[in-house]
Short mmCIF file of C-alpha atoms in Angstrom, two decimals:
data_model
loop_
_atom_site.label_atom_id
_atom_site.label_comp_id
_atom_site.label_asym_id
_atom_site.label_seq_id
_atom_site.Cartn_x
_atom_site.Cartn_y
_atom_site.Cartn_z
CA MET A 812 2.25 -0.80 -16.86
CA ALA A 813 -0.01 0.32 -13.91
CA LEU A 814 -2.85 -1.64 -12.62
CA SER A 815 -6.48 -0.27 -12.29
CA ASN A 816 -8.29 0.03 -8.83
CA LYS A 817 -10.53 -2.99 -10.44
CA GLU A 818 -7.50 -5.63 -11.27
CA LEU A 819 -5.80 -4.46 -7.84
CA ASP A 820 -8.87 -5.27 -6.02
CA ASN A 821 -8.91 -8.44 -7.71
CA ILE A 822 -5.91 -9.47 -7.22
CA LEU A 823 -5.48 -8.32 -3.47
CA THR A 824 -8.59 -10.49 -2.72
CA ILE A 825 -7.05 -13.52 -4.79
CA ILE A 826 -4.02 -13.24 -2.29
CA THR A 827 -5.09 -12.02 1.22
CA SER A 828 -8.85 -13.30 1.69
CA GLU A 829 -9.57 -15.70 3.97
CA THR A 830 -11.36 -18.15 1.26
CA SER A 831 -8.30 -18.34 -0.62
CA LEU A 832 -5.88 -18.52 1.81
CA SER A 833 -8.21 -21.44 2.97
CA SER A 834 -8.65 -22.93 -0.44
CA ASN A 835 -6.38 -25.29 -2.93
CA LEU A 836 -3.78 -23.68 -5.08
CA ASP A 837 -5.73 -25.35 -7.83
CA ALA A 838 -9.13 -22.93 -6.67
CA ILE A 839 -6.84 -20.27 -6.33
CA ALA A 840 -5.38 -20.60 -9.98
CA LEU A 841 -9.29 -21.01 -11.17
CA SER A 842 -10.40 -17.73 -9.55
CA PHE A 843 -7.08 -15.90 -11.34
CA HIS A 844 -7.87 -16.98 -14.45
CA LYS A 845 -11.35 -16.41 -14.49
CA ASP A 846 -10.05 -12.89 -14.01
CA PHE A 847 -6.91 -11.78 -15.80
CA ASN A 848 -6.15 -13.24 -19.24
CA ARG A 849 -2.62 -14.42 -20.59
CA SER A 850 -1.66 -10.39 -21.84
CA GLU A 851 -2.19 -9.42 -18.36
CA HIS A 852 -0.12 -11.75 -16.72
CA PHE A 853 3.13 -9.96 -16.97
CA LYS A 854 1.73 -6.58 -15.80
CA VAL A 855 0.39 -8.33 -12.46
CA GLY A 856 3.64 -10.23 -12.26
CA MET A 857 5.33 -6.76 -11.86
CA ALA A 858 2.99 -5.90 -9.27
CA LEU A 859 3.16 -9.43 -7.25
CA MET A 860 6.87 -9.12 -7.40
CA THR A 861 6.55 -5.53 -5.83
CA LEU A 862 4.90 -6.81 -3.12
CA LEU A 863 7.33 -9.44 -2.13
CA GLN A 864 10.13 -7.29 -2.58
CA ASN A 865 8.77 -5.23 -0.01
CA LYS A 866 7.30 -7.53 3.08
CA ASP A 867 6.27 -4.41 5.07
CA LEU A 868 3.53 -4.58 2.35
CA LEU A 869 2.75 -8.32 1.96
CA GLU A 870 3.81 -9.67 5.80
CA ASN A 871 1.46 -12.86 6.33
CA ALA A 872 3.73 -15.67 4.96
CA PRO A 873 -0.02 -17.66 3.40
CA GLU A 874 -0.38 -14.26 1.61
CA ARG A 875 3.29 -14.42 0.10
CA ILE A 876 2.77 -18.34 -0.38
CA ALA A 877 -0.46 -17.00 -2.71
CA ALA A 878 1.22 -14.43 -4.49
CA LEU A 879 4.52 -16.76 -5.20
CA TYR A 880 2.40 -19.34 -6.45
CA LEU A 881 0.55 -17.16 -8.92
CA LEU A 882 4.15 -15.91 -10.37
CA PHE A 883 4.35 -19.62 -11.11
CA GLU A 884 0.96 -20.54 -12.28
CA MET A 885 1.07 -17.56 -14.60
CA TYR A 886 4.24 -19.18 -16.81
CA ARG A 887 3.40 -23.10 -15.87
CA SER A 888 2.96 -24.24 -19.16
CA GLU A 889 6.60 -23.15 -19.70
CA SER A 890 10.03 -24.15 -18.31
CA PHE A 891 10.59 -22.76 -14.96
CA SER A 892 13.87 -21.73 -16.54
CA VAL A 893 12.39 -19.28 -18.96
CA ASN A 894 9.88 -17.86 -16.22
CA PRO A 895 10.57 -14.17 -16.50
CA PHE A 896 10.33 -14.21 -12.64
CA ALA A 897 12.51 -16.97 -12.09
CA PRO A 898 15.25 -14.64 -10.39
CA LEU A 899 12.96 -14.01 -7.70
CA PHE A 900 12.37 -17.34 -6.57
CA HIS A 901 16.18 -17.52 -6.90
CA THR A 902 17.04 -14.66 -4.90
CA LEU A 903 14.44 -16.38 -2.32
CA VAL A 904 16.63 -19.61 -1.91
CA GLN A 905 20.03 -17.90 -2.14
CA ASP A 906 21.07 -17.80 1.84
CA VAL A 907 18.98 -21.29 2.23
CA ASP A 908 21.94 -22.88 3.10
CA ASN A 909 23.31 -21.09 5.57
CA ASN A 910 19.92 -21.08 7.56
CA SER A 911 19.03 -23.57 9.78
CA LYS A 912 15.86 -23.61 8.87
CA ALA A 913 14.23 -22.27 5.57
CA SER A 914 11.59 -20.13 5.45
CA PRO A 915 8.17 -21.14 4.12
CA GLU A 916 8.60 -19.42 0.71
CA VAL A 917 11.59 -21.51 0.33
CA TYR A 918 9.85 -24.56 1.58
CA PHE A 919 7.03 -23.98 -1.04
CA ILE A 920 9.61 -23.16 -3.75
CA SER A 921 11.14 -26.40 -3.53
CA LEU A 922 7.74 -27.98 -3.44
CA ILE A 923 6.32 -26.76 -6.76
CA THR A 924 9.69 -27.27 -8.99
CA SER A 925 9.94 -31.22 -7.50
CA PRO A 926 8.69 -33.85 -9.66
CA THR A 927 5.73 -34.37 -7.41
CA ALA A 928 4.47 -30.60 -7.46
CA ARG A 929 1.32 -32.45 -8.41
CA ASP A 930 0.39 -33.40 -4.92
CA VAL A 931 1.18 -29.26 -4.13
CA PHE A 932 -1.75 -28.14 -6.02
CA LYS A 933 -4.47 -29.90 -3.47
CA MET A 934 -3.12 -28.04 -0.65
CA SER A 935 -3.88 -24.33 0.80
CA PRO A 936 -1.61 -21.96 1.82
CA ARG A 937 -1.97 -21.82 5.14
CA SER A 938 -1.90 -25.70 5.45
CA ILE A 939 2.07 -25.25 3.23
CA VAL A 940 2.79 -22.55 6.21
CA ALA A 941 1.79 -25.12 8.96
CA ALA A 942 3.93 -28.03 6.86
CA ALA A 943 6.82 -25.72 6.24
CA GLU A 944 6.81 -25.12 10.13
CA GLU A 945 6.66 -28.61 11.09
CA SER A 946 9.29 -29.48 8.94
CA ASN A 947 13.07 -30.49 10.15
CA THR A 948 14.90 -30.83 7.22
CA LYS A 949 16.07 -28.24 5.04
CA PRO A 950 14.14 -28.61 1.59
CA ASP A 951 16.61 -29.14 -1.66
CA VAL A 952 16.57 -26.14 -4.12
CA ARG A 953 19.72 -26.71 -5.90
CA HIS A 954 18.43 -27.40 -9.25
CA LEU A 955 17.26 -23.82 -9.34
CA ARG A 956 20.54 -22.67 -10.19
CA PHE A 957 20.25 -21.33 -13.86
CA ALA A 958 21.16 -18.68 -16.14
CA TYR A 959 18.33 -16.15 -16.52
CA ASN A 960 16.98 -15.72 -19.68
CA LYS A 961 16.64 -11.92 -21.62
CA THR A 962 13.20 -11.26 -20.03
CA SER A 963 14.18 -11.93 -16.59
CA MET A 964 17.42 -9.79 -16.59
CA LYS A 965 15.20 -6.90 -17.51
CA VAL A 966 12.90 -7.78 -14.96
CA MET A 967 15.48 -7.93 -12.09
CA SER A 968 17.93 -5.32 -13.04
CA GLY A 969 17.88 -2.02 -11.67
CA ILE A 970 17.22 -1.05 -7.67
CA SER A 971 13.72 -1.16 -6.92
CA SER A 972 12.41 2.74 -6.54
CA ILE A 973 10.64 1.78 -3.48
CA LEU A 974 12.18 2.13 -0.14
CA PRO A 975 10.79 0.52 3.13
CA ASP A 976 9.86 2.86 6.27
CA LYS A 977 11.48 0.92 8.77
CA GLU A 978 10.76 3.16 11.89
CA SER A 979 7.09 2.04 10.88
CA ASN A 980 6.42 -1.04 13.02
CA ASP A 981 2.93 -0.87 13.53
CA GLN A 982 1.45 -0.20 10.02
CA ASP A 983 -2.61 0.07 10.11
CA VAL A 984 -4.36 -2.46 7.67
CA THR A 985 -5.75 0.34 6.47
CA GLU A 986 -2.87 2.53 5.93
CA GLN A 987 -0.89 -0.50 4.44
CA LYS A 988 -3.93 -1.00 1.74
CA GLU A 989 -3.90 2.76 0.93
CA VAL A 990 -0.02 2.58 0.17
CA ILE A 991 -0.48 -0.45 -1.79
CA TYR A 992 -2.92 1.43 -3.87
CA SER A 993 -1.03 4.52 -4.31
CA LEU A 994 2.08 2.41 -5.67
CA LEU A 995 0.44 0.30 -8.19
CA SER A 996 -2.80 1.78 -9.23
CA GLY A 997 -3.14 4.82 -11.65
CA SER A 998 -1.79 6.85 -13.84
CA GLN A 999 1.75 6.48 -11.95
CA ALA A 1000 3.16 3.26 -10.99
CA PRO A 1001 6.31 4.11 -9.48
CA SER A 1002 6.29 0.61 -7.86
CA LEU A 1003 7.33 -0.53 -11.98
CA SER A 1004 10.42 1.31 -12.50
CA THR A 1005 13.70 1.05 -11.19
CA PHE A 1006 16.97 3.01 -11.04
CA GLU A 1007 18.82 1.20 -13.55
CA PRO A 1008 23.04 1.07 -14.45
CA MET A 1009 23.70 2.46 -16.95
CA PHE A 1010 26.58 0.04 -19.37
CA VAL A 1011 29.34 1.80 -20.68
CA ARG A 1012 30.61 -0.13 -23.68
CA PRO A 1013 33.33 1.76 -24.81
CA VAL A 1014 34.34 1.73 -28.84
CA PRO A 1015 35.71 -1.31 -29.83
CA PRO A 1016 39.50 -0.68 -31.76
CA LEU A 1017 39.33 -0.91 -35.70
CA HIS A 1018 41.11 -4.62 -36.56
CA GLN A 1019 43.47 -4.20 -39.00
CA GLY A 1020 43.18 -7.91 -41.09
CA SER A 1021 44.46 -9.44 -43.86
CA ASP A 1022 42.78 -12.68 -44.38
CA GLU A 1023 39.16 -11.83 -43.69
CA LEU A 1024 38.23 -11.46 -47.55
CA LEU A 1025 40.51 -14.58 -49.16
CA TRP A 1026 37.02 -16.88 -49.14
CA LEU A 1027 35.91 -14.35 -52.14
CA ASN A 1028 38.89 -15.42 -54.00
CA PRO A 1029 39.66 -19.41 -52.65
CA ASN A 1030 43.52 -20.26 -54.79
CA SER A 1031 42.44 -23.66 -54.07
CA SER A 1032 40.48 -26.19 -56.17
CA GLU A 1033 40.82 -28.95 -53.61
CA TYR A 1034 36.93 -29.06 -51.93
CA THR A 1035 33.83 -30.72 -51.76
CA TYR A 1036 30.34 -30.25 -50.88
CA GLU A 1037 28.55 -31.36 -48.00
CA TRP A 1038 24.75 -32.40 -48.36
CA GLU A 1039 22.76 -31.02 -45.60
CA PRO A 1040 19.43 -33.48 -45.36
CA LEU A 1041 17.38 -31.30 -43.22
CA VAL A 1042 16.99 -28.25 -45.52
CA VAL A 1043 14.51 -30.52 -47.42
CA VAL A 1044 12.83 -32.79 -45.19
CA SER A 1045 10.07 -31.94 -43.04
CA ASP A 1046 7.29 -33.39 -41.27
CA ASN A 1047 4.93 -34.29 -43.47
CA THR A 1048 2.32 -35.87 -40.73
CA GLU A 1049 2.51 -32.92 -38.96
CA ILE A 1050 1.41 -30.77 -41.20
CA GLU A 1051 -1.38 -32.80 -42.29
CA MET A 1052 -2.40 -32.74 -38.64
CA ARG A 1053 -2.04 -29.06 -38.48
CA LYS A 1054 -4.32 -28.95 -41.63
CA LEU A 1055 -6.93 -31.36 -40.38
CA MET A 1056 -6.95 -29.38 -37.08
CA ALA A 1057 -7.68 -26.34 -38.90
CA LYS A 1058 -10.93 -27.93 -40.49
CA ALA A 1059 -12.00 -29.69 -36.93
CA LEU A 1060 -12.30 -26.30 -35.51
CA LYS A 1061 -14.18 -24.74 -38.48
CA SER A 1062 -16.85 -27.81 -39.29
CA THR A 1063 -17.39 -31.66 -38.54
CA LEU A 1064 -14.63 -33.78 -39.77
CA PRO A 1065 -15.88 -36.82 -41.68
CA GLN A 1066 -15.28 -40.25 -39.32
CA GLN A 1067 -12.62 -41.08 -41.30
CA GLN A 1068 -10.25 -37.98 -41.03
CA GLN A 1069 -11.67 -38.08 -37.16
CA ASN A 1070 -9.96 -41.18 -36.59
CA ARG A 1071 -6.89 -40.23 -38.68
CA ILE A 1072 -6.19 -37.69 -35.71
CA LYS A 1073 -6.38 -39.59 -32.70
CA GLU A 1074 -4.37 -42.20 -34.69
CA GLU A 1075 -1.25 -40.04 -35.17
CA ILE A 1076 -1.94 -38.60 -31.62
CA ASN A 1077 -1.25 -41.90 -29.75
CA LYS A 1078 1.23 -42.81 -31.63
CA ASN A 1079 2.91 -39.54 -30.64
CA PRO A 1080 1.55 -37.56 -27.60
CA LYS A 1081 3.50 -34.39 -28.01
CA LEU A 1082 1.79 -33.93 -31.12
CA VAL A 1083 -0.90 -32.38 -29.18
CA TYR A 1084 1.44 -29.62 -28.67
CA HIS A 1085 2.26 -29.05 -32.15
CA ILE A 1086 -1.36 -28.80 -34.20
CA GLY A 1087 -2.29 -25.35 -33.87
CA LEU A 1088 -4.72 -25.81 -31.02
CA SER A 1089 -4.78 -23.41 -27.87
CA PRO A 1090 -7.08 -22.67 -25.00
CA ALA A 1091 -8.57 -19.93 -26.58
CA LYS A 1092 -9.80 -22.46 -29.78
CA LEU A 1093 -11.23 -25.43 -27.50
CA PRO A 1094 -14.93 -24.24 -27.63
CA ASP A 1095 -14.50 -24.57 -31.46
CA LEU A 1096 -13.16 -27.58 -31.38
CA VAL A 1097 -15.80 -29.72 -28.58
CA ASP A 1098 -18.75 -27.79 -30.65
CA ASN A 1099 -17.49 -29.49 -34.11
CA ASN A 1100 -15.45 -32.30 -32.85
CA CYS A 1101 -16.22 -33.12 -29.39
CA MET A 1102 -14.57 -36.79 -29.66
CA VAL A 1103 -11.36 -35.30 -31.34
CA ALA A 1104 -11.08 -32.78 -28.23
CA LEU A 1105 -11.56 -35.58 -25.69
CA GLU A 1106 -8.58 -37.52 -27.19
CA VAL A 1107 -6.18 -34.18 -27.26
CA LEU A 1108 -7.56 -33.17 -23.48
CA LEU A 1109 -6.92 -36.95 -22.47
CA HIS A 1110 -3.34 -36.92 -24.21
CA LEU A 1111 -2.89 -33.03 -22.07
CA SER A 1112 -3.70 -34.60 -18.74
CA GLN A 1113 -0.42 -34.66 -17.65
CA SER A 1114 0.92 -31.22 -19.20
CA ASN A 1115 1.13 -27.86 -17.23
CA GLN A 1116 -1.25 -26.25 -19.96
CA LEU A 1117 -4.01 -28.62 -18.92
CA THR A 1118 -5.23 -25.81 -16.07
CA GLU A 1119 -6.30 -23.16 -19.02
CA TYR A 1120 -7.79 -25.92 -20.96
CA PHE A 1121 -9.92 -26.85 -18.07
CA THR A 1122 -10.82 -23.28 -16.91
CA VAL A 1123 -12.16 -22.95 -20.42
CA LEU A 1124 -13.67 -25.99 -20.82
CA VAL A 1125 -16.40 -25.34 -17.46
CA ASN A 1126 -16.85 -21.66 -18.24
CA MET A 1127 -18.03 -22.91 -21.78
CA GLU A 1128 -21.43 -22.37 -23.10
CA LEU A 1129 -23.97 -25.72 -21.81
CA SER A 1130 -24.07 -27.52 -24.94
CA LEU A 1131 -24.48 -31.58 -24.92
CA HIS A 1132 -20.96 -32.11 -26.70
CA ALA A 1133 -19.34 -29.88 -23.86
CA MET A 1134 -21.56 -31.90 -21.32
CA GLU A 1135 -20.16 -35.39 -23.21
CA VAL A 1136 -16.41 -34.27 -23.16
CA PHE A 1137 -16.67 -33.08 -19.68
CA ASN A 1138 -18.40 -36.25 -18.70
CA GLU A 1139 -16.23 -38.17 -20.11
CA LEU A 1140 -12.98 -36.71 -18.66
CA LEU A 1141 -14.44 -37.46 -15.57
CA SER A 1142 -14.38 -40.84 -16.27
CA ARG A 1143 -10.85 -41.24 -17.33
CA VAL A 1144 -9.06 -37.99 -15.35
CA ASP A 1145 -9.09 -37.40 -11.70
CA LEU A 1146 -10.36 -33.55 -12.28
CA PRO A 1147 -10.13 -31.05 -8.89
CA GLN A 1148 -13.61 -31.14 -6.92
CA GLU A 1149 -13.43 -27.13 -7.41
CA TYR A 1150 -13.71 -27.70 -11.68
CA ILE A 1151 -16.51 -30.22 -11.34
CA HIS A 1152 -18.75 -27.74 -8.69
CA HIS A 1153 -17.78 -24.78 -11.13
CA TYR A 1154 -19.10 -26.83 -14.15
CA ILE A 1155 -22.47 -27.65 -12.22
CA THR A 1156 -22.96 -24.14 -11.41
CA ASN A 1157 -22.66 -22.81 -14.57
CA CYS A 1158 -25.19 -25.58 -15.73
CA ILE A 1159 -27.70 -24.70 -13.43
CA THR A 1160 -27.24 -21.20 -14.23
CA ALA A 1161 -27.59 -21.71 -18.02
CA CYS A 1162 -30.85 -22.94 -17.55
CA GLU A 1163 -32.27 -21.01 -15.03
CA ASN A 1164 -31.38 -17.92 -17.65
CA CYS A 1165 -32.54 -20.05 -21.05
CA LYS A 1166 -35.32 -17.69 -22.63
CA ASP A 1167 -36.47 -20.98 -25.30
CA ARG A 1168 -38.88 -22.70 -23.19
CA LEU A 1169 -37.97 -25.81 -25.05
CA ALA A 1170 -34.52 -25.78 -24.97
CA GLN A 1171 -34.46 -24.98 -21.69
CA HIS A 1172 -36.26 -28.09 -20.89
CA ARG A 1173 -34.00 -30.24 -23.05
CA PHE A 1174 -31.07 -28.20 -20.93
CA VAL A 1175 -32.50 -29.26 -17.67
CA ARG A 1176 -33.16 -33.10 -18.87
CA LEU A 1177 -29.14 -33.14 -19.36
CA VAL A 1178 -28.29 -31.74 -16.82
CA CYS A 1179 -30.35 -33.94 -14.35
CA VAL A 1180 -29.08 -37.12 -15.94
CA PHE A 1181 -25.22 -35.98 -15.69
CA LEU A 1182 -26.18 -35.06 -12.25
CA ARG A 1183 -27.42 -38.31 -11.37
CA SER A 1184 -24.65 -40.11 -12.92
CA LEU A 1185 -22.15 -38.10 -10.99
CA ILE A 1186 -24.07 -39.10 -7.84
CA ARG A 1187 -24.19 -42.62 -8.43
CA ASN A 1188 -21.12 -43.12 -9.59
CA LYS A 1189 -19.54 -40.95 -6.41
CA VAL A 1190 -17.92 -38.90 -8.60
CA ILE A 1191 -19.10 -35.67 -6.15
CA ASP A 1192 -20.21 -35.39 -2.80
CA VAL A 1193 -24.00 -34.19 -3.26
CA LYS A 1194 -23.42 -32.95 0.56
CA ASP A 1195 -21.65 -29.95 -1.09
CA LEU A 1196 -24.15 -29.01 -3.71
CA PHE A 1197 -27.38 -30.06 -1.81
CA ILE A 1198 -28.84 -26.78 -1.70
CA GLU A 1199 -28.26 -25.50 -4.59
CA VAL A 1200 -29.08 -28.88 -6.64
CA GLN A 1201 -32.65 -29.19 -4.66
CA ALA A 1202 -33.17 -25.68 -5.35
CA PHE A 1203 -32.72 -26.25 -9.13
CA CYS A 1204 -34.89 -29.64 -8.71
CA ILE A 1205 -37.46 -27.56 -6.98
CA GLU A 1206 -37.76 -24.86 -9.85
CA PHE A 1207 -38.05 -27.08 -12.33
CA SER A 1208 -40.10 -30.11 -10.72
CA ARG A 1209 -42.70 -30.21 -13.62
CA ILE A 1210 -40.04 -31.94 -15.62
CA ARG A 1211 -39.78 -35.79 -15.10
CA GLU A 1212 -36.04 -35.83 -14.25
CA ALA A 1213 -36.14 -32.69 -12.29
CA ALA A 1214 -38.45 -34.56 -9.96
CA GLY A 1215 -36.75 -38.02 -10.02
CA LEU A 1216 -33.10 -36.18 -9.42
CA PHE A 1217 -35.11 -34.55 -6.22
CA ARG A 1218 -36.71 -38.09 -4.64
CA LEU A 1219 -32.98 -38.98 -5.14
CA LEU A 1220 -31.51 -36.14 -3.13
CA LYS A 1221 -34.21 -36.80 -0.46
CA GLN A 1222 -33.58 -40.82 -0.19
CA MET A 1223 -29.80 -39.83 0.31
CA ASP A 1224 -30.56 -37.25 3.02
CA THR A 1225 -33.00 -39.68 4.81
CA THR A 1226 -30.07 -42.46 4.76
CA ALA A 1227 -27.99 -40.02 6.13
CA ASP A 1228 -29.92 -38.92 9.06
CA ILE A 1229 -30.47 -42.59 10.05
CA GLU A 1230 -26.64 -43.28 10.04
CA CYS A 1231 -26.15 -40.43 11.98
CA LYS A 1232 -28.51 -41.71 14.67
#
């Protein structure tokens, strides 16, 4: 369960760096999913929980907000009540009724578990702390009273093996980091072990029953049969869609079958969760059936899983199909600017690293047309990527589309200078 030094470096950078704390939560999630896959989430969550339970290890409120958000983000695709770290959230809000003013952590928990949680992901940890300090009302956290599942009970049972040093109030930042690394990394990770209670279970007495086996030899012939209809009824549509999706991941489907998938998804939007598609399989679907992939992503736009699918999409290898899907999504879904900027950077890098000259020219033309469309439709603010895009245009200036994009940038830059004067 211990983290490696590199893993701990990555997680501390995400929750403590000035760049992360000033970025919105969507950007923090993007950085996290880039460094850690789903199989590592529980291990990372245990480390974050250790830091949050010991305030002398993670003192700053914005850093604690970032750590709490990652615990929420890792299991965002599931119901919050089954998040294995939900008891920690519950513990933080237990005393809110007795306090005149809630802490920034409690304020944040009330926001991310509310129906309008989507708006919170546009805020940074620092802005959330500032909003909590300005708020004069107690956050409503009554909906967080729930029963824990088995994994949650296992996570929270026992007493932590770490004891805070109450006499050390002026701990140096370097010393603090050394303590964190000694506790959370290496072959021994004492922070992930606890002193757990031993449950004594007395042996139950034997029951002397006289009628338990009566059903083996019934003495009455007055009985009837009850038919259970659900035993033989199956959802044929779902089975058919799963088979079609399995084919769609391997080869291009005939237009009739593509239309069939889109028709059934439009009839029952929840079907997208049961047809065998996962974020890891998205690249195969985009490459073979990009229009089906687009339809699925559009129906996932209100889902908690959308972040994982977008992260996979923006990190895909550059291709015409991937660009078509991304461009169509931009016209129909309000994507965070971080995803758009990250995708543009990946496209530029892919063009620069392409060894095949003909393929490189084709990709450069595609990217230039894509960027012109984004700029003209005001999907992006070119000022945010001006230097990077301008360097790209200069590098490939021999290509007509790149030269045209460069002229457009210069024209916009000149217009902006005139407006400023």
